[in-house]
Coordinates of C-alpha atoms and ligand atoms in Angstrom, one line a residue:
M72 CA -29.6 -10.1 -4.0
M73 CA -26.7 -11.8 -5.7
S74 CA -25.0 -14.4 -3.6
H75 CA -22.4 -15.7 -6.0
I76 CA -20.2 -13.8 -8.4
P77 CA -17.4 -16.1 -9.6
I78 CA -13.9 -14.8 -10.3
I79 CA -13.3 -15.2 -14.0
D80 CA -9.6 -14.3 -14.1
V81 CA -6.9 -12.9 -11.9
R82 CA -3.6 -11.5 -13.1
A83 CA -0.5 -10.1 -11.5
R84 CA 2.2 -7.8 -12.8
K85 CA 5.1 -5.6 -11.7
V86 CA 4.6 -1.9 -11.7
I87 CA 6.8 0.9 -10.4
D88 CA 6.4 2.8 -7.1
S89 CA 7.1 6.4 -6.2
R90 CA 10.6 5.6 -5.1
G91 CA 11.3 4.0 -8.5
N92 CA 11.2 0.5 -7.1
F93 CA 9.2 -2.4 -8.4
T94 CA 6.0 -3.4 -6.6
V95 CA 3.1 -5.6 -7.6
E96 CA -0.4 -5.0 -9.0
A97 CA -3.3 -7.4 -9.4
T98 CA -6.3 -7.4 -11.7
V99 CA -9.4 -9.4 -10.7
D100 CA -12.0 -9.9 -13.4
L101 CA -15.6 -10.8 -12.6
E102 CA -18.2 -11.3 -15.4
Y103 CA -19.2 -7.6 -15.7
S104 CA -16.6 -5.8 -13.7
T105 CA -12.9 -5.5 -12.9
G106 CA -10.8 -4.4 -9.9
V107 CA -7.2 -3.3 -10.0
C108 CA -4.9 -2.7 -7.1
A109 CA -1.2 -1.8 -6.8
A110 CA 0.4 -2.3 -3.4
P111 CA 2.7 0.3 -1.7
S112 CA 5.9 -0.5 0.2
G113 CA 7.4 0.8 3.4
A114 CA 11.0 1.8 4.3
S115 CA 10.7 1.9 8.1
T116 CA 8.9 -1.4 8.2
G117 CA 7.8 -2.9 11.5
A118 CA 9.5 -6.1 12.6
T119 CA 6.2 -8.0 12.9
E120 CA 4.6 -7.0 9.6
M121 CA 4.1 -9.3 6.7
Q122 CA 7.1 -9.8 4.3
A123 CA 6.3 -7.4 1.4
F124 CA 7.6 -9.8 -1.2
A125 CA 8.8 -13.4 -1.5
K126 CA 12.5 -13.8 -0.9
G127 CA 14.0 -12.7 -4.3
G128 CA 11.5 -9.8 -4.7
P129 CA 8.4 -9.1 -6.8
D130 CA 9.3 -11.5 -9.5
E131 CA 9.3 -14.4 -7.1
S132 CA 6.0 -13.3 -5.6
I133 CA 4.5 -13.3 -9.1
K134 CA 6.0 -16.7 -9.8
F135 CA 4.5 -18.1 -6.7
F136 CA 1.1 -16.6 -7.5
E137 CA 1.2 -18.0 -11.1
K138 CA 2.1 -21.5 -9.9
N139 CA 0.2 -21.9 -6.7
V140 CA -2.6 -19.4 -6.3
K141 CA -4.0 -18.2 -9.7
N142 CA -5.9 -21.4 -10.6
K143 CA -7.2 -21.9 -7.1
I144 CA -8.8 -18.4 -7.1
I145 CA -10.4 -18.7 -10.5
G146 CA -14.0 -19.7 -10.0
F147 CA -14.0 -18.6 -6.3
N148 CA -17.0 -16.6 -5.1
A149 CA -15.8 -12.9 -5.1
L150 CA -18.5 -12.0 -2.6
D151 CA -16.9 -14.2 0.0
Q152 CA -14.0 -11.8 0.8
N153 CA -13.3 -13.5 4.1
S154 CA -12.9 -17.0 2.6
L155 CA -10.8 -15.6 -0.3
D156 CA -8.5 -13.9 2.2
T157 CA -8.3 -17.1 4.3
L158 CA -7.5 -19.1 1.1
L159 CA -4.7 -16.7 0.2
R160 CA -3.1 -17.3 3.7
E161 CA -3.6 -21.0 3.4
L162 CA -2.0 -21.2 -0.1
D163 CA 0.9 -19.1 1.2
G164 CA 1.3 -21.4 4.2
S165 CA 3.7 -19.2 6.1
E166 CA 3.3 -16.9 9.1
Y167 CA 4.5 -13.7 7.5
L168 CA 3.2 -14.4 3.9
S169 CA 6.7 -14.9 2.9
N170 CA 5.9 -17.1 -0.2
I171 CA 3.4 -14.9 -1.9
G172 CA 4.4 -11.6 -0.2
G173 CA 2.1 -9.3 1.8
N174 CA 2.0 -6.9 -1.2
M175 CA 0.8 -9.6 -3.6
A176 CA -1.8 -10.7 -1.1
T177 CA -2.9 -7.1 -0.5
A178 CA -3.2 -6.4 -4.2
I179 CA -5.4 -9.5 -4.9
S180 CA -7.5 -8.9 -1.8
I181 CA -8.2 -5.2 -2.5
A182 CA -8.6 -5.8 -6.3
N183 CA -11.3 -8.4 -5.5
A184 CA -13.2 -5.9 -3.2
K185 CA -13.0 -3.2 -5.9
A186 CA -14.3 -5.6 -8.5
V187 CA -17.3 -6.6 -6.3
A188 CA -18.0 -2.9 -5.4
Q189 CA -18.1 -2.2 -9.2
A190 CA -20.3 -5.2 -9.8
L191 CA -22.7 -3.9 -7.1
D192 CA -22.5 -0.4 -8.6
I193 CA -21.5 1.2 -5.3
P194 CA -18.2 3.0 -4.2
L195 CA -15.6 0.9 -2.5
Y196 CA -16.1 2.8 0.8
K197 CA -19.7 1.8 0.9
Y198 CA -19.0 -1.8 0.1
V199 CA -16.4 -2.1 2.9
G200 CA -18.1 0.2 5.4
G201 CA -21.7 -0.5 4.8
M202 CA -24.5 2.1 4.8
F203 CA -23.2 3.7 8.0
S204 CA -19.9 4.9 6.5
R205 CA -20.9 8.6 6.8
S206 CA -17.8 10.3 8.2
L207 CA -14.8 11.7 6.5
P208 CA -11.3 11.6 8.0
R209 CA -9.2 14.7 8.4
P210 CA -6.0 14.8 6.2
M211 CA -2.8 14.5 8.2
G212 CA 0.3 15.3 6.1
N213 CA 4.1 15.1 6.6
V214 CA 5.7 18.6 6.2
I215 CA 9.2 18.0 7.6
G216 CA 10.8 14.6 7.6
G217 CA 13.9 12.6 8.2
G218 CA 14.5 9.1 9.7
R219 CA 14.5 6.4 7.0
H220 CA 12.7 8.6 4.5
S221 CA 15.7 10.9 3.6
K222 CA 19.4 11.4 4.1
N223 CA 20.6 14.0 6.7
G224 CA 17.1 14.9 7.9
T225 CA 15.8 15.0 11.4
T226 CA 16.1 12.0 13.7
I227 CA 12.4 12.0 14.2
Q228 CA 10.9 10.6 11.0
E229 CA 7.8 12.9 10.5
F230 CA 6.5 16.3 11.5
L231 CA 2.9 16.4 10.5
V232 CA 0.0 18.8 10.3
S233 CA -3.8 18.3 10.1
T234 CA -6.0 21.3 9.3
Q235 CA -9.4 21.2 11.0
G236 CA -11.2 22.9 8.1
K237 CA -14.9 23.0 7.3
T238 CA -14.4 20.6 4.4
F239 CA -11.9 18.0 3.4
L240 CA -11.0 20.1 0.4
E241 CA -10.2 23.1 2.6
S242 CA -8.2 21.0 5.1
A243 CA -6.1 19.3 2.4
Y244 CA -5.5 22.7 0.7
I245 CA -4.4 24.5 3.9
N246 CA -2.1 21.6 4.6
T247 CA -0.3 22.4 1.3
R248 CA -0.1 26.1 2.4
V249 CA 1.7 25.0 5.5
H250 CA 4.0 22.8 3.5
K251 CA 4.8 25.7 1.1
R252 CA 5.4 28.2 4.0
I253 CA 7.8 25.7 5.7
G254 CA 9.8 25.5 2.4
E255 CA 10.1 29.3 2.4
L256 CA 11.1 29.4 6.1
L257 CA 13.7 26.7 5.7
S258 CA 15.4 28.6 2.8
D259 CA 15.1 32.0 4.6
K260 CA 16.5 30.8 7.9
L261 CA 19.0 28.2 6.8
K262 CA 21.0 30.0 4.1
G263 CA 23.6 27.6 2.9
V264 CA 21.9 24.5 4.3
S265 CA 20.5 22.4 1.4
V266 CA 16.8 21.7 1.6
G267 CA 15.2 18.8 -0.3
L268 CA 12.1 16.6 -0.3
G269 CA 12.0 13.2 1.3
D270 CA 10.2 10.0 0.1
E271 CA 6.8 11.4 1.2
K272 CA 7.5 14.8 -0.2
A273 CA 8.0 16.4 3.2
W274 CA 10.9 18.9 3.4
T275 CA 14.1 17.5 4.6
A276 CA 17.1 19.5 5.8
S277 CA 20.0 18.9 8.2
I278 CA 18.3 20.6 11.1
S279 CA 17.7 19.3 14.6
D280 CA 14.4 18.0 15.8
M281 CA 13.8 21.1 17.9
E282 CA 14.5 23.4 15.0
A283 CA 11.9 21.4 13.1
V284 CA 9.5 22.0 15.9
D285 CA 10.1 25.7 15.9
I286 CA 9.6 26.0 12.1
I287 CA 6.4 23.9 12.1
K288 CA 5.0 26.0 14.9
E289 CA 5.9 29.3 13.2
A290 CA 4.4 28.2 9.9
T291 CA 1.2 26.8 11.4
K292 CA 0.7 29.9 13.5
E293 CA 0.9 32.1 10.5
I294 CA -1.3 30.0 8.2
S295 CA -3.8 29.3 10.9
A296 CA -4.2 33.1 11.5
E297 CA -4.4 33.8 7.8
H298 CA -7.1 31.2 7.1
K299 CA -8.8 31.4 10.6
V300 CA -8.7 27.7 11.0
K301 CA -7.2 25.3 13.6
I302 CA -4.2 23.3 12.6
L303 CA -3.2 20.2 14.7
L304 CA 0.4 19.2 15.0
G305 CA 1.6 15.6 14.7
T306 CA 4.8 13.6 14.8
D307 CA 5.9 10.1 13.9
F308 CA 9.0 9.3 16.0
A309 CA 9.4 5.9 14.3
A310 CA 11.4 5.3 17.4
T311 CA 12.5 1.7 16.7
E312 CA 14.7 3.1 13.9
F313 CA 17.0 4.9 16.3
F314 CA 16.7 2.6 19.3
K315 CA 20.0 0.7 19.9
D316 CA 21.4 -1.1 22.9
G317 CA 18.5 -0.1 25.1
K318 CA 18.8 3.6 24.3
Y319 CA 17.3 6.2 21.9
H320 CA 20.0 7.7 19.7
Y321 CA 19.2 11.2 18.5
R322 CA 21.7 13.2 16.4
E323 CA 22.1 15.6 19.3
G324 CA 22.5 13.0 22.0
I325 CA 21.3 9.8 23.6
K326 CA 18.1 9.3 25.8
S327 CA 17.3 6.5 28.2
R328 CA 14.0 4.8 28.2
D329 CA 12.6 7.1 31.0
E330 CA 13.9 10.2 29.3
Q331 CA 12.3 9.1 26.0
I332 CA 8.9 8.6 27.8
D333 CA 9.2 12.1 29.3
F334 CA 10.3 13.5 25.9
A335 CA 7.2 12.1 24.2
A336 CA 5.0 13.5 27.0
H337 CA 6.8 16.9 26.5
F338 CA 5.7 16.9 22.9
S339 CA 2.1 16.7 24.1
K340 CA 2.1 18.9 27.2
D341 CA 4.6 21.6 26.4
L342 CA 4.9 21.6 22.6
G343 CA 1.2 21.1 21.9
F344 CA 1.4 18.1 19.6
Y345 CA -1.9 16.3 19.3
F346 CA -0.9 13.2 17.2
I347 CA 2.1 11.3 18.5
E348 CA 3.0 8.1 16.6
D349 CA 5.5 5.4 17.7
P350 CA 7.2 7.5 20.4
I351 CA 8.6 4.2 21.9
E352 CA 10.4 1.2 20.3
D353 CA 8.0 -1.5 19.1
T354 CA 8.6 -4.2 21.8
D355 CA 7.9 -1.9 24.7
F356 CA 4.1 -2.0 25.2
E357 CA 4.5 -0.9 28.8
G358 CA 6.6 2.2 27.8
F359 CA 3.8 3.2 25.4
A360 CA 1.3 2.8 28.2
E361 CA 3.3 5.2 30.4
V362 CA 3.2 7.8 27.6
T363 CA -0.5 7.3 27.0
K364 CA -1.2 7.7 30.7
K365 CA 0.9 10.8 31.0
V366 CA -0.7 12.6 28.1
G367 CA -4.3 11.7 29.0
K368 CA -6.9 13.1 26.6
N369 CA -4.6 15.9 25.4
S370 CA -3.1 13.8 22.6
V371 CA -3.7 10.6 20.7
I372 CA -0.8 8.1 21.1
V373 CA -0.6 6.0 18.0
G374 CA 0.9 2.6 17.4
D375 CA 2.2 1.8 13.9
D376 CA 5.3 -0.4 14.1
L377 CA 3.9 -1.4 17.6
Y378 CA 0.9 -3.1 16.1
T379 CA 1.6 -3.6 12.4
T380 CA -2.2 -3.7 11.9
N381 CA -2.1 -7.1 13.6
P382 CA -5.2 -8.0 15.7
E383 CA -3.2 -10.1 18.2
R384 CA -0.8 -7.2 18.8
L385 CA -3.6 -4.7 19.1
K386 CA -5.3 -7.0 21.7
K387 CA -2.2 -6.9 23.8
G388 CA -2.0 -3.1 23.4
I389 CA -5.7 -2.8 24.5
E390 CA -5.1 -5.0 27.6
L391 CA -2.1 -3.0 28.6
G392 CA -3.5 0.5 27.7
S393 CA -0.6 1.0 25.4
T394 CA -2.1 3.6 23.1
S395 CA -5.2 5.6 22.3
G396 CA -4.7 5.3 18.5
I397 CA -3.7 2.8 15.8
L398 CA -2.2 3.3 12.3
I399 CA -3.8 1.1 9.7
K400 CA -1.8 -0.2 6.7
V401 CA -3.3 -3.1 4.8
N402 CA 0.0 -4.6 3.5
Q403 CA 1.4 -4.8 7.0
I404 CA -1.2 -7.6 7.6
G405 CA -1.7 -8.6 4.0
T406 CA -5.5 -8.9 3.5
L407 CA -8.6 -6.7 3.7
S408 CA -10.3 -9.2 6.1
S409 CA -7.5 -9.2 8.7
T410 CA -7.4 -5.4 8.4
V411 CA -11.2 -5.2 9.1
E412 CA -10.7 -7.5 12.1
T413 CA -8.1 -5.1 13.6
V414 CA -10.2 -2.1 12.8
K415 CA -13.3 -3.6 14.4
M416 CA -11.4 -4.4 17.5
A417 CA -10.0 -0.9 17.7
T418 CA -13.4 0.7 17.1
E419 CA -15.0 -1.4 19.9
A420 CA -12.2 -0.4 22.3
G421 CA -12.5 3.3 21.5
I422 CA -9.1 3.4 19.8
S423 CA -8.8 6.1 17.2
R424 CA -8.0 4.9 13.6
T425 CA -5.7 6.5 11.2
V426 CA -5.5 4.9 7.7
S427 CA -2.0 5.4 6.3
H428 CA 0.0 5.5 3.1
R429 CA 3.5 3.9 2.9
S430 CA 6.6 5.9 2.0
G431 CA 6.9 4.1 -1.3
E432 CA 3.4 4.7 -2.8
T433 CA 1.5 4.1 -6.0
T434 CA -1.3 6.2 -7.5
D435 CA -3.9 3.7 -6.2
D436 CA -6.5 5.5 -4.1
F437 CA -7.9 2.5 -2.1
I438 CA -6.8 3.9 1.2
A439 CA -9.1 7.0 0.6
H440 CA -12.1 4.6 0.6
L441 CA -10.9 2.6 3.5
S442 CA -10.4 5.7 5.6
V443 CA -14.1 6.5 5.2
A444 CA -15.2 2.8 5.6
F445 CA -13.3 2.5 8.9
G446 CA -14.5 5.8 10.4
A447 CA -10.9 7.0 10.6
E448 CA -10.1 10.2 12.5
F449 CA -7.3 10.9 10.1
I450 CA -5.9 9.7 6.8
K451 CA -2.1 10.1 6.8
T452 CA -1.1 10.5 3.2
G453 CA 1.3 13.4 2.8
T454 CA 0.4 16.9 1.5
I455 CA 1.8 17.1 -2.0
G456 CA 3.1 14.8 -4.8
G457 CA 0.9 12.9 -7.3
E458 CA 0.9 9.6 -5.5
R459 CA -0.3 11.4 -2.3
L460 CA -2.8 13.6 -4.0
A461 CA -4.4 10.6 -5.7
K462 CA -5.8 9.8 -2.2
L463 CA -6.6 13.3 -1.1
N464 CA -8.3 14.2 -4.4
E465 CA -10.4 11.0 -4.2
L466 CA -11.6 12.1 -0.8
I467 CA -12.5 15.5 -2.3
R468 CA -14.7 13.5 -4.7
I469 CA -16.1 11.3 -2.0
E470 CA -17.0 14.4 0.0
E471 CA -19.5 15.3 -2.7
D472 CA -21.6 12.2 -1.7
F473 CA -21.9 13.6 1.8
F474 CA -23.6 16.9 1.0
Ligands
PGA690 P1 7.0 3.4 5.9 O1 6.8 4.4 7.1 O2 5.9 3.5 4.9 O3 8.3 3.8 5.3 O4 7.0 2.0 6.6 C1 5.7 5.2 7.3 C2 5.4 5.3 8.7 O5 6.3 4.9 9.6 O6 4.3 5.7 9.1
ZN691 ZN1 5.0 5.2 11.4

């Protein structure tokens, strides 16, 4: 068994993401293998997540890397992912990785893991998850959207579907059927209202949240009957984005904290939504706990902005019973090792994991592998669009290993 594989070289570059913005990519060379990783970027970012880039943007992150990080990493043992990730944090020296940027750290951290997996001749999911990574997630995809991801869309950021098909391929495909049907329903019903696609390729139209609920229900009912398969409904309120002066500001009106808690529970109990993400603003751990208690086992209440994949925040959430689920995004916390720490804590506490894309994505498919490695219940990565399908199609390939 190899115990030392030195990093021969590490390089960073700017590449372009799905929104047409710059992001960063890293290449890690080992003697006989190479790992490349491009980091995604969020729009509705959590207040406690790592700074995506150094102040001044991707160029400054790359400059910091060239000057302070590159030479310290060359020669380092690639097999010691934990120490490499700790070193990245130390070299950065700030709480929110604001010198190197969470995206640069993520790209280096994941590129290293990919290079090692290739050197060991095993897929990334097996390297990260070990020999017990034997379960596939279900695809969860955004079909109607608004919030920060489009102009004039719903107040609620995402309306999601997750087909519970026999295979990953079937589930991912039927999600696209729902997406297509919703496009048709929107143009049939809303003559004169312009319909477009948001950042994650979900439909966006100037409709109310309740109109979106009606349309998603109609479409899933039809497609579910047609294909004889169960389709779960989901939503990401991204509630912090419309929380101001102690109240929740919907386009149709304002809700108090108590009304918002009831509204979230209503999505579970009366509207039949299974997956409910960030229904409460991200400082109110107690409000989350009230929702989680009200819905019981009927739905999974998921913390994204609440936790920002941060083990300390998750610890607090577990103590207070804030949620029954967590969203996992590596660049919120900046390294693979910290992500694994959070995932382990969640798994031990019986918290459901959903590995997620960001609204500004690249064609990198590493989250497909992580979703398997982490035993995730879902992978949230859209339904259509090349940068989303890169992940879904990789899971279709991974599924072949499981037969
Ligand atoms: P982001 O949002 O990638 O724009 O931060 C996605 C989400 O809130 O789940
Ligand atoms: Zn979210």
